[in-house]
Structure formats: structure tokens, C-alpha cells
Amino acid sequence: MPAGYALRSSAAVSILLLCGALVRPVEAAAAEIDRYRIQREATFEFSEGPSVKRDGDRVRIAFTAASFCDVTVAIEDASGKIVRHLACGVLGKNAPAPFRENSRAQEIVWDGKDDTGKYLDDMDRLVVRVSLGLQPRFEKPLFWSPKKRVGGDSLRMRAAAEGVYVFDGGINPQLRLFDHAGEYVRTVYPFPANELGEVDGVRWRPFPPDDENFPVKWGLPQTTFLTQSDLDWGDRWPTAGGGANAAAIEVRDGRIRLFDQRINRLATDGGAGGKPLAGPACTFPVQLGTVHTFRGGTYRFPPISAAVDPRGEWIYLAGYLWRNPWQQGSLNGVARLPVDAGPDARPEVFLGNMDKDRSGTRPGEFHCATSVACDRRGRVYVADYMNDRVQVFTPAGEFLRQIDVERPAFVRLHPETDEIFVGSWSMQCTYSNVFGWRKPPALAHYAPLDDLRLLHRYQLDVRGAVEMGWDYTQCEIDTWTDPPTVWIASGPDRRDGSWDRSNVRMYVPQDGQLVLKRDFAADAKKEILRPRPPKHERQRLYVNHANGRVYIGEHLQPSPEASKSFDDLLEIDPETGAVELVDLPFDTEDLCFDIHGHAYLRTQNLIVRYDPATTPWREVPFDYGEERSPVGYNTSVGRRARVLSGIPVQGEKGTMFHLGGIGVSPAGHVVVSACNPTPNEARPRKEGQGVHAASGGKPYVPRLFPGRARGYEIHVFDRHGKILHDDAVPGILYSNGLDVDANGHIYVFAGACAYIDGKPYPNDAACTLIKAAPKAVRILATKSVIPLEGDNRPDRGPDLFKGNLGQAWIEGAEWTFGGVGMDGKSLNSASRDCSCVANSRPAVDFFGRTFAPEADRYRVVALDTAGNVILRFGRYGNADSAGASSRVPLGGDEVALMHALYVATHTDNRVFIADMGNQRLLSVKLGYAKVERVPLAR
């Protein structure tokens, strides 16, 4: 792995404002890099064990640690439930309150109150717990099924002796092997942890604080190592584009090839098998004219079919189609490349031609060559779709004969007998054929070419998208079973969005028909209830502290505005893994749970509190609230409700339709963001849209000062709904999460990138942690409403950078911590666009510990209230790394992550991580190296 591979950085990232128990100044830049290193010492023992002294309601807790390690102090009831999260932090020079600085001997006074500020009566039943050395450990995967769909494109499948490989492309692509019965075997991509370091083509780069090398993920959302979908990937980082799709897949002799803009090469047993991952380009350019809203231009189209000849010399390519709402067409030939062609090679024309306007009906001519295959003798079979035939050629390209079959979309050969399988269904390869050929999809089974008898003809159970004339149907013949098994997958049904038929269905011949043997969507439903991917690859996590269950908010609705909200939750029991669907009273952009288990739902201009213990949820009105009806986040779709008393918040959706977060403290204080663009940024609004029409009020106008950026504010309300702090963090822009602790300190995950030790963090889409008290901090930016000039501009280097902030300074903050999370709305360089996919959330527990994802480093970092790094846990791994007894154990904490952006905590019990890169939720159990308990009973 190359050390120090230099990659380009542009301007943008995100912030997190974190607050602790008392205010400390930001450390000097000279020592800043040290704050990013783990601060605790690794000896977890007591020199003197914990002791307690009671004096009425006051309890003195004393102990001496053997090192400057991390300490956690809690008050527990008889069942072991924490009733007061008293103190937590790393001892030493920067120990947070209430710990003494630079002392291993500690004495803490407890006031006898619980986390909500109420006195506890029966103290004799309580226990003081003092724990040393936080130790997260992988517990189990949740909400994971290898049969869940993860992308929006059609599946690509290829059979081999060991099973069937299924590629599901998109933002977080997956390549999985299933055996011939449809049982999951292993994940080929993402690469296994023990193979990643050997893949030639995965580039590594150093990240602070120790310049440790980590593998770089490509694309706009920075989610994949695969480079087949963009010829720039692997050369520039990051670059425009989405995820990694495959127009075709080929498997032969232990090698897997994915085809799109270029070829990517993998090994069936993991990694890339010693070959370079990135192969040559495999596209041909096509000039398309302007039609209606389609602008036209030169486009490079990939093949949808590929075949390697049995001698291992050539890769044949066919199915060069283009499909947009106004133009459909195809090239009329077959190309080929040497199997081991270098990255600079280009495909050559083997049969027909690659001119879009030249088709023919004579032997060797084609009208939409859709599929290609080879038999054991190297003969080449080409599905000539619009000419209703399959043409067969010698390896030298000489025509042999044709097989007459209507609309051959797919051709495959039995690897041992050379029996021929030809699938016929509607293909969107010419505009006239889109709705012109409506016969039932079928699969024809022929004897080998020298015989060519029709052995069987089966009607295919292909419905949904193919009925509308779209060629999303994918088929594969598993000839390693007797009789052969037919694997079919359609594209997502655009009419009802069910996704059920977009997954694998396995059929076997029986009495002249194909009978359903297995349905992957049905299997996934049984395992995890919802077999389809979330909109924007977003899985926000929430924990109900009353019942310990974790909830996933997936954005699923179809319209652009609705795709930023959800009207149900997936409720997961971490003990059993059981999944249930919970309907919300109305569609919400975000929510949070308080310590009692109440849920707080938000729209752009209202916060509503509910009791989830009732069915349906019962509203818990605020004293200082307003009645509203109907309430919902979207203007046209989604569930609606009548609200008795919600907290009004002046704000609108903004151009992004997703807001900056909501949090609630143990005392019931609510922190929330609001979007109020300056007038020249505001979009025209229709009646009924946004706060301005819904509440009759004017946009909120905060206090302005030189260097003040506009667009978002943060407000804090008490448990009754009364405002405590408006504009609590002036100058902050978009945030990726908010919280507030028992002392009233605010936690914000916002949108700007940090300078670390005077240098910009290498990835401008990362986030930054900053700790501040309400009204104690302000952000000054070079791109501001009132110019930042003269004496108003700080005489020091900037703390942050972001496209719509420019350079920025943080005044009054307690500390900053950069390089965490990801914010795709911070992408503002010339080569990139914004990304709704790149969105993240940290978590703050009741001890004030912050757990933040470090997506670039495949880890989660835990910090105390003083900004000390307690530890980091996790490392790269795919879904087959799931504990010490799994296929690829990692050792250590066994937490395997690919692309983890969302984190939630259940007090001192668990950390939950949504790892979209592996399409699973991880439950990480929290424990300690040393625990001692002292009863309070006299």
C-alpha cells in the first residue's frame, strides 16, 4: 500500500459543537494535534478502591486510580439501571469537571438527585458504580440480510461452479456469492478485511493525527473502492458521480469482471487476485441529438453483456444500448478486448459495426446486438434482437448459422453440454420497440448447435417494469444444478415502488413450466421486514431510553421533497434482533427521544411531543405551544395529524429539504435548528408552504455582526416549550445533528471543515467537533452578510473552511475536533456537486461522551466532555467480519466498518452504528476493564 499518496483537497466539510460541564479555552495550535491522539493511559486498576460517605442527601465518593485512565461514575438502582450519570472523563491535566485536574485521587460529591433533577428517596437501595477503561465490543449485527436490495439499478448475476454471484450496484455496491440453493455464502465486495491490503488499485493516504494510511473511497459520496463507473475514479479524489454500478458481469476461471465505463477485475476467493483492479475502458462514444428536455451530446455507453472465450484469450462485449425518456437505441456490433489488456487498451470491433445508424439483416450484420456468449469450442453466439435471431460465428468471426427466435434479449451456453438458452422479453433498444412487442417473456432451451432441437420453451414470470417496455429484466441460468435453475430479477416497479420483483427469484423446470423455488425478497422480509434500500442511503438512528430499543428512520417517499422525511420507524429489539414497523402520527424530517421515552417529532416550523408507549401515539402537549392542523413535513404527500400544542419554530425547509437536527436533555430542554435564508437566498413560496404562510409570521432575523453568515439558527426551549436561548450559536450554518446535555450545553454537528495544526483536514467533506456553551460562541466567516474587514477579522489562522463560508473563525468555543463524519452539502469545488447521500450523525450519551464516526478511518471516536479522546474502536471489514467466530475475524473489538455515518447510544449499555457500506446495523456492547460497586445502604 503506497505511503503518503497525495490526493487533491477542495473546500468544504462539517462541524460538531460539543459542550461539557465547564468552559475551557481552545488549546493553542502548537498542541492541537496532540488532542487528536488517545489521551487515556492503559492501566485500569485502583490504587484505592471506591468508598462513600453519606451526609443527608449528599454523598461523597472517593477513589484513587493507578493511572490517568478514563473513569465513569454512575448511581444505579437495585436492578442495575443507572438513575444518575454522574461523571465521566480522562484523568490528567485536562480532566473534565467534576474531576480534579492532574490527580489520580478523586473525590466527587453527589447531590442525591436523579438525571432529571429530582431527589431520590430510598438511597439504601442504590449503588455507586466506579468503572475504569471503557471497552466497546462487537455484539451482533442487526437489520442485516444478504438478500436485501441495496441499490436502485437492476441486479447483475453470473453462475459458476461454486454458486451464483449477485452484484447489487449503487451508492454502496455489494457483490455476494450464493450457493446453488440460494443460501448466502460470502461477500466478495466490499473486499474481505484480510484481502484489502493486497488489492492493486485501492489507494491509501495518510490522515492525521499520526499520518496513518487508510484506503480511499471514491465517488461523490465517497463510498466505494470500485472504479468501473467513472474513468476519473482512481486518478482524482473525490470526483463527481454517484455509486458504482455494473452494466455486465462475467465470471470465469476464478476471476470476476465488472463492466461499466471500464472493467474492474476481482478474484472469486477475495481481493483482486494479484491483478490490477482497474482494467481498460470498454465503452464506445455515441452522438445523440437534442430531443425535448434531453440536451444531447456525446455519451459513452457500456456493454450490458460480456463473455470470455474458453481459451481465456478474448473478452467479447455486446449490448451497447442507450435508454433515456426521449431516445432509445443501440450499436449494432460486437467488440472484444484481450483478457489481460492493460488500462490504456480500447475495445476493437469484432463483428458488425459500432455506428449507431448502421444496421443490417445479412449474416454478420445486426440490428441491436443485445447479448453474447461462447461455447466450449470458442464459437461466438450473438443475440440479434430486432432481427429475431441468434447468429453464431467461429472464433475467427466467420458466420456459421443462425437460430430463429423472436426478440432474443439474452443468450447463455451450458458449460459442459453446449446446450443453448435464449431469453426473449421487451428491450428498450429502439424507440419503436418500447411498446411495440408485447408477447409474453419466454425462455427457450435448445440442444447444442449441431442438433439445435427445441428441448423446452418456458414462459417467464416477469412482470412489473418489463410490462412497461423497460429492459431492466436480468436472467441467469445456473447449469450446475440438475435440472438447471433459472435466476430472474426485474427492475424496481416504478408504479408502486414495491421492489419485491426487483430481487432474485429462483425457478426450476417442472411439468413443462418454471416453478418458483425461492424468492429473495420474501426471505429478506422474514429476516428484516423491509427488503428495499432507503432513499438517499440514509439511516438515521434513534434510541428510546425507556425501552432500550433502536429505531431507524429511512427516507423512502418518492418526490424530491418527501424523500427527506419519513412517516414510519423500524423498531429493533437489540436483544432478539426482531424488527417491527411503527407508524408515526405524521411524516417528520427528524426526531429524538427523551430520558422518559417520549418522542419529539419536528417539521420545519413545529416540534410535537408524543408518548410512544400508547397505540396510536398520544400527544404530550407543551404548556407554551400552539394548536395546528394539518401537520406534516411535506406539502403534497405523507401522513397528517392534528396537533394540540406544539412548539412553533420560525423556519422553512430551505433548498435542501433536510434540516439540521433536534435533541433533548435529561431535563427536557429541546435544541433545534431553523432555516431562515436571507431574502436574496429565499426561494419563492406557494401558499401553505413553509413557516411564513403556515404560521402567519415573518422569517426569523437574528442579530447581525461583521462576519455573520446567514441561513440557519439554533434555538433552545425548556420542557414546557418556553424559549431559553434563541440563536444560541450565532453564525453557524447547516448542522448534521444537535443535542443538549443536563447542564444546558449544546452539541452541534454542522457544516464546515477544520484546520488541524494549521493545515486543512485532507477531506473537505468531513465534519468537525466544537464545544461551546449557549451564547458563548460565535462564528466569523469571510463570506458573510456584513463584510469581515479590518479589526473585526481575527489576527490568526482560520479554524474552518467551507464553500459558502469561505474561511471561518470560532470565537468563544471550548475546543474543536475535526475530521469526523461527513457532510455532502459542503462540497463546493469546481469538480464536485453536493450530495444528499453524504450525511452523518454523532451521538451524545448521558455522561456527555460523544461518539462520532470517522468515516475516512473506518472507526468511531469517543470523546469526553473536555474533548479528550477516550478511545477509538472499529476498523475496516465487510459483512463477513462479525465477531471472533465469523468467516474473517478481526481481533480486538471485532467492530468491522465499511462506510459508517450514523451513531446512536443507549446510555451506558450499547452503541449502535449504521454501516451503510455493509448494509447493516451493528450493536456494540459497552463494558469496562475494571468495575467496582459500593452499596449506599448504611
PDB file of C-alpha atoms in Angstrom, residues 484-611:
ATOM      1  CA  PRO A 484     -30.814 -26.033 -14.445  1.00  0.00           C
ATOM      2  CA  THR A 485     -32.163 -23.305 -12.163  1.00  0.00           C
ATOM      3  CA  VAL A 486     -33.348 -20.026 -13.694  1.00  0.00           C
ATOM      4  CA  TRP A 487     -32.488 -16.894 -11.689  1.00  0.00           C
ATOM      5  CA  ILE A 488     -34.605 -13.848 -12.609  1.00  0.00           C
ATOM      6  CA  ALA A 489     -34.690 -10.274 -11.313  1.00  0.00           C
ATOM      7  CA  SER A 490     -36.692  -7.362 -12.689  1.00  0.00           C
ATOM      8  CA  GLY A 491     -36.044  -3.694 -12.094  1.00  0.00           C
ATOM      9  CA  PRO A 492     -37.879  -1.800  -9.347  1.00  0.00           C
ATOM     10  CA  ASP A 493     -41.558  -1.398 -10.203  1.00  0.00           C
ATOM     11  CA  ARG A 494     -41.864   2.297 -10.941  1.00  0.00           C
ATOM     12  CA  ARG A 495     -45.622   2.220 -10.372  1.00  0.00           C
ATOM     13  CA  ASP A 496     -45.905   1.004  -6.801  1.00  0.00           C
ATOM     14  CA  GLY A 497     -42.289   1.074  -5.620  1.00  0.00           C
ATOM     15  CA  SER A 498     -42.699  -2.356  -4.082  1.00  0.00           C
ATOM     16  CA  TRP A 499     -39.206  -3.571  -5.009  1.00  0.00           C
ATOM     17  CA  ASP A 500     -40.368  -7.148  -4.450  1.00  0.00           C
ATOM     18  CA  ARG A 501     -39.876  -8.195  -8.040  1.00  0.00           C
ATOM     19  CA  SER A 502     -36.543  -6.405  -8.367  1.00  0.00           C
ATOM     20  CA  ASN A 503     -34.940  -9.106  -6.256  1.00  0.00           C
ATOM     21  CA  VAL A 504     -33.841 -12.624  -7.182  1.00  0.00           C
ATOM     22  CA  ARG A 505     -36.471 -15.262  -7.869  1.00  0.00           C
ATOM     23  CA  MET A 506     -35.255 -18.823  -8.495  1.00  0.00           C
ATOM     24  CA  TYR A 507     -37.250 -21.147 -10.751  1.00  0.00           C
ATOM     25  CA  VAL A 508     -36.866 -24.825 -11.617  1.00  0.00           C
ATOM     26  CA  PRO A 509     -38.495 -26.734 -14.523  1.00  0.00           C
ATOM     27  CA  GLN A 510     -41.406 -28.923 -13.504  1.00  0.00           C
ATOM     28  CA  ASP A 511     -44.049 -30.460 -15.784  1.00  0.00           C
ATOM     29  CA  GLY A 512     -43.151 -28.138 -18.632  1.00  0.00           C
ATOM     30  CA  GLN A 513     -43.285 -24.996 -16.525  1.00  0.00           C
ATOM     31  CA  LEU A 514     -40.924 -22.961 -14.407  1.00  0.00           C
ATOM     32  CA  VAL A 515     -41.924 -23.255 -10.760  1.00  0.00           C
ATOM     33  CA  LEU A 516     -40.823 -20.757  -8.133  1.00  0.00           C
ATOM     34  CA  LYS A 517     -38.238 -22.319  -5.835  1.00  0.00           C
ATOM     35  CA  ARG A 518     -37.051 -19.311  -3.835  1.00  0.00           C
ATOM     36  CA  ASP A 519     -37.858 -15.611  -3.546  1.00  0.00           C
ATOM     37  CA  PHE A 520     -35.078 -13.439  -2.089  1.00  0.00           C
ATOM     38  CA  ALA A 521     -37.467 -10.568  -1.321  1.00  0.00           C
ATOM     39  CA  ALA A 522     -39.689 -12.881   0.702  1.00  0.00           C
ATOM     40  CA  ASP A 523     -36.647 -14.246   2.545  1.00  0.00           C
ATOM     41  CA  ALA A 524     -35.443 -10.733   3.348  1.00  0.00           C
ATOM     42  CA  LYS A 525     -38.881  -9.708   4.586  1.00  0.00           C
ATOM     43  CA  LYS A 526     -38.890 -12.589   7.040  1.00  0.00           C
ATOM     44  CA  GLU A 527     -35.450 -11.599   8.300  1.00  0.00           C
ATOM     45  CA  ILE A 528     -35.633  -7.806   8.474  1.00  0.00           C
ATOM     46  CA  LEU A 529     -39.178  -6.813   7.414  1.00  0.00           C
ATOM     47  CA  ARG A 530     -38.082  -4.262   4.796  1.00  0.00           C
ATOM     48  CA  PRO A 531     -36.168  -5.668   1.794  1.00  0.00           C
ATOM     49  CA  ARG A 532     -35.595  -2.388  -0.067  1.00  0.00           C
ATOM     50  CA  PRO A 533     -32.948   0.322   0.362  1.00  0.00           C
ATOM     51  CA  PRO A 534     -33.643   3.725   1.930  1.00  0.00           C
ATOM     52  CA  LYS A 535     -33.837   6.862  -0.139  1.00  0.00           C
ATOM     53  CA  HIS A 536     -30.504   8.721  -0.235  1.00  0.00           C
ATOM     54  CA  GLU A 537     -28.861   5.760   1.560  1.00  0.00           C
ATOM     55  CA  ARG A 538     -29.763   7.423   4.841  1.00  0.00           C
ATOM     56  CA  GLN A 539     -30.479   5.515   8.054  1.00  0.00           C
ATOM     57  CA  ARG A 540     -30.849   7.908  10.945  1.00  0.00           C
ATOM     58  CA  LEU A 541     -30.717   6.109  14.283  1.00  0.00           C
ATOM     59  CA  TYR A 542     -32.689   6.879  17.424  1.00  0.00           C
ATOM     60  CA  VAL A 543     -32.741   5.109  20.804  1.00  0.00           C
ATOM     61  CA  ASN A 544     -35.700   5.061  23.154  1.00  0.00           C
ATOM     62  CA  HIS A 545     -34.021   5.212  26.560  1.00  0.00           C
ATOM     63  CA  ALA A 546     -37.129   3.861  28.269  1.00  0.00           C
ATOM     64  CA  ASN A 547     -37.115   0.512  26.474  1.00  0.00           C
ATOM     65  CA  GLY A 548     -33.582   0.309  25.068  1.00  0.00           C
ATOM     66  CA  ARG A 549     -34.764  -0.259  21.515  1.00  0.00           C
ATOM     67  CA  VAL A 550     -33.164   1.338  18.490  1.00  0.00           C
ATOM     68  CA  TYR A 551     -35.196   2.910  15.701  1.00  0.00           C
ATOM     69  CA  ILE A 552     -34.265   3.549  12.086  1.00  0.00           C
ATOM     70  CA  GLY A 553     -35.743   6.456  10.174  1.00  0.00           C
ATOM     71  CA  GLU A 554     -35.420   5.638   6.468  1.00  0.00           C
ATOM     72  CA  HIS A 555     -36.333   8.226   3.871  1.00  0.00           C
ATOM     73  CA  LEU A 556     -38.460   6.314   1.410  1.00  0.00           C
ATOM     74  CA  GLN A 557     -41.049   8.511  -0.222  1.00  0.00           C
ATOM     75  CA  PRO A 558     -40.773   9.236  -3.941  1.00  0.00           C
ATOM     76  CA  SER A 559     -40.902  13.013  -4.502  1.00  0.00           C
ATOM     77  CA  PRO A 560     -37.775  15.175  -4.009  1.00  0.00           C
ATOM     78  CA  GLU A 561     -39.334  16.979  -1.072  1.00  0.00           C
ATOM     79  CA  ALA A 562     -40.787  13.837   0.503  1.00  0.00           C
ATOM     80  CA  SER A 563     -37.537  11.933   0.164  1.00  0.00           C
ATOM     81  CA  LYS A 564     -36.163  13.984   3.060  1.00  0.00           C
ATOM     82  CA  SER A 565     -38.772  12.762   5.558  1.00  0.00           C
ATOM     83  CA  PHE A 566     -40.300   9.536   6.883  1.00  0.00           C
ATOM     84  CA  ASP A 567     -43.666   8.565   8.350  1.00  0.00           C
ATOM     85  CA  ASP A 568     -42.703   5.277   9.983  1.00  0.00           C
ATOM     86  CA  LEU A 569     -39.866   3.806  12.000  1.00  0.00           C
ATOM     87  CA  LEU A 570     -38.249   0.409  12.039  1.00  0.00           C
ATOM     88  CA  GLU A 571     -38.149  -0.637  15.689  1.00  0.00           C
ATOM     89  CA  ILE A 572     -35.402  -3.149  16.531  1.00  0.00           C
ATOM     90  CA  ASP A 573     -35.023  -5.080  19.744  1.00  0.00           C
ATOM     91  CA  PRO A 574     -31.232  -5.403  20.253  1.00  0.00           C
ATOM     92  CA  GLU A 575     -31.697  -8.450  22.461  1.00  0.00           C
ATOM     93  CA  THR A 576     -33.560 -10.550  19.889  1.00  0.00           C
ATOM     94  CA  GLY A 577     -32.938  -8.673  16.628  1.00  0.00           C
ATOM     95  CA  ALA A 578     -36.707  -8.635  15.963  1.00  0.00           C
ATOM     96  CA  VAL A 579     -37.908  -5.844  13.672  1.00  0.00           C
ATOM     97  CA  GLU A 580     -41.310  -4.166  13.812  1.00  0.00           C
ATOM     98  CA  LEU A 581     -42.802  -1.290  11.839  1.00  0.00           C
ATOM     99  CA  VAL A 582     -44.103   1.706  13.807  1.00  0.00           C
ATOM    100  CA  ASP A 583     -46.335   4.282  12.114  1.00  0.00           C
ATOM    101  CA  LEU A 584     -45.723   7.902  13.080  1.00  0.00           C
ATOM    102  CA  PRO A 585     -48.561  10.404  13.608  1.00  0.00           C
ATOM    103  CA  PHE A 586     -47.278  12.460  10.676  1.00  0.00           C
ATOM    104  CA  ASP A 587     -44.294  12.464   8.363  1.00  0.00           C
ATOM    105  CA  THR A 588     -41.350  14.059  10.099  1.00  0.00           C
ATOM    106  CA  GLU A 589     -37.961  15.305   8.964  1.00  0.00           C
ATOM    107  CA  ASP A 590     -36.279  14.276  12.219  1.00  0.00           C
ATOM    108  CA  LEU A 591     -36.998  13.194  15.789  1.00  0.00           C
ATOM    109  CA  CYS A 592     -35.425  12.332  19.134  1.00  0.00           C
ATOM    110  CA  PHE A 593     -36.340  10.534  22.366  1.00  0.00           C
ATOM    111  CA  ASP A 594     -36.040  11.935  25.888  1.00  0.00           C
ATOM    112  CA  ILE A 595     -34.990  10.063  29.002  1.00  0.00           C
ATOM    113  CA  HIS A 596     -38.607   9.084  29.737  1.00  0.00           C
ATOM    114  CA  GLY A 597     -39.114   7.623  26.270  1.00  0.00           C
ATOM    115  CA  HIS A 598     -41.171  10.492  24.846  1.00  0.00           C
ATOM    116  CA  ALA A 599     -40.624  11.162  21.154  1.00  0.00           C
ATOM    117  CA  TYR A 600     -40.154  14.653  19.717  1.00  0.00           C
ATOM    118  CA  LEU A 601     -41.127  14.953  16.044  1.00  0.00           C
ATOM    119  CA  ARG A 602     -40.249  18.006  14.011  1.00  0.00           C
ATOM    120  CA  THR A 603     -41.293  19.740  10.843  1.00  0.00           C
ATOM    121  CA  GLN A 604     -39.662  22.889   9.544  1.00  0.00           C
ATOM    122  CA  ASN A 605     -41.776  25.025  11.905  1.00  0.00           C
ATOM    123  CA  LEU A 606     -43.154  22.808  14.665  1.00  0.00           C
ATOM    124  CA  ILE A 607     -41.980  20.419  17.409  1.00  0.00           C
ATOM    125  CA  VAL A 608     -44.530  17.920  18.712  1.00  0.00           C
ATOM    126  CA  ARG A 609     -44.114  15.569  21.691  1.00  0.00           C
ATOM    127  CA  TYR A 610     -45.669  12.090  21.846  1.00  0.00           C
ATOM    128  CA  ASP A 611     -45.833   9.083  24.132  1.00  0.00           C
TER     129      ASP A 611
END
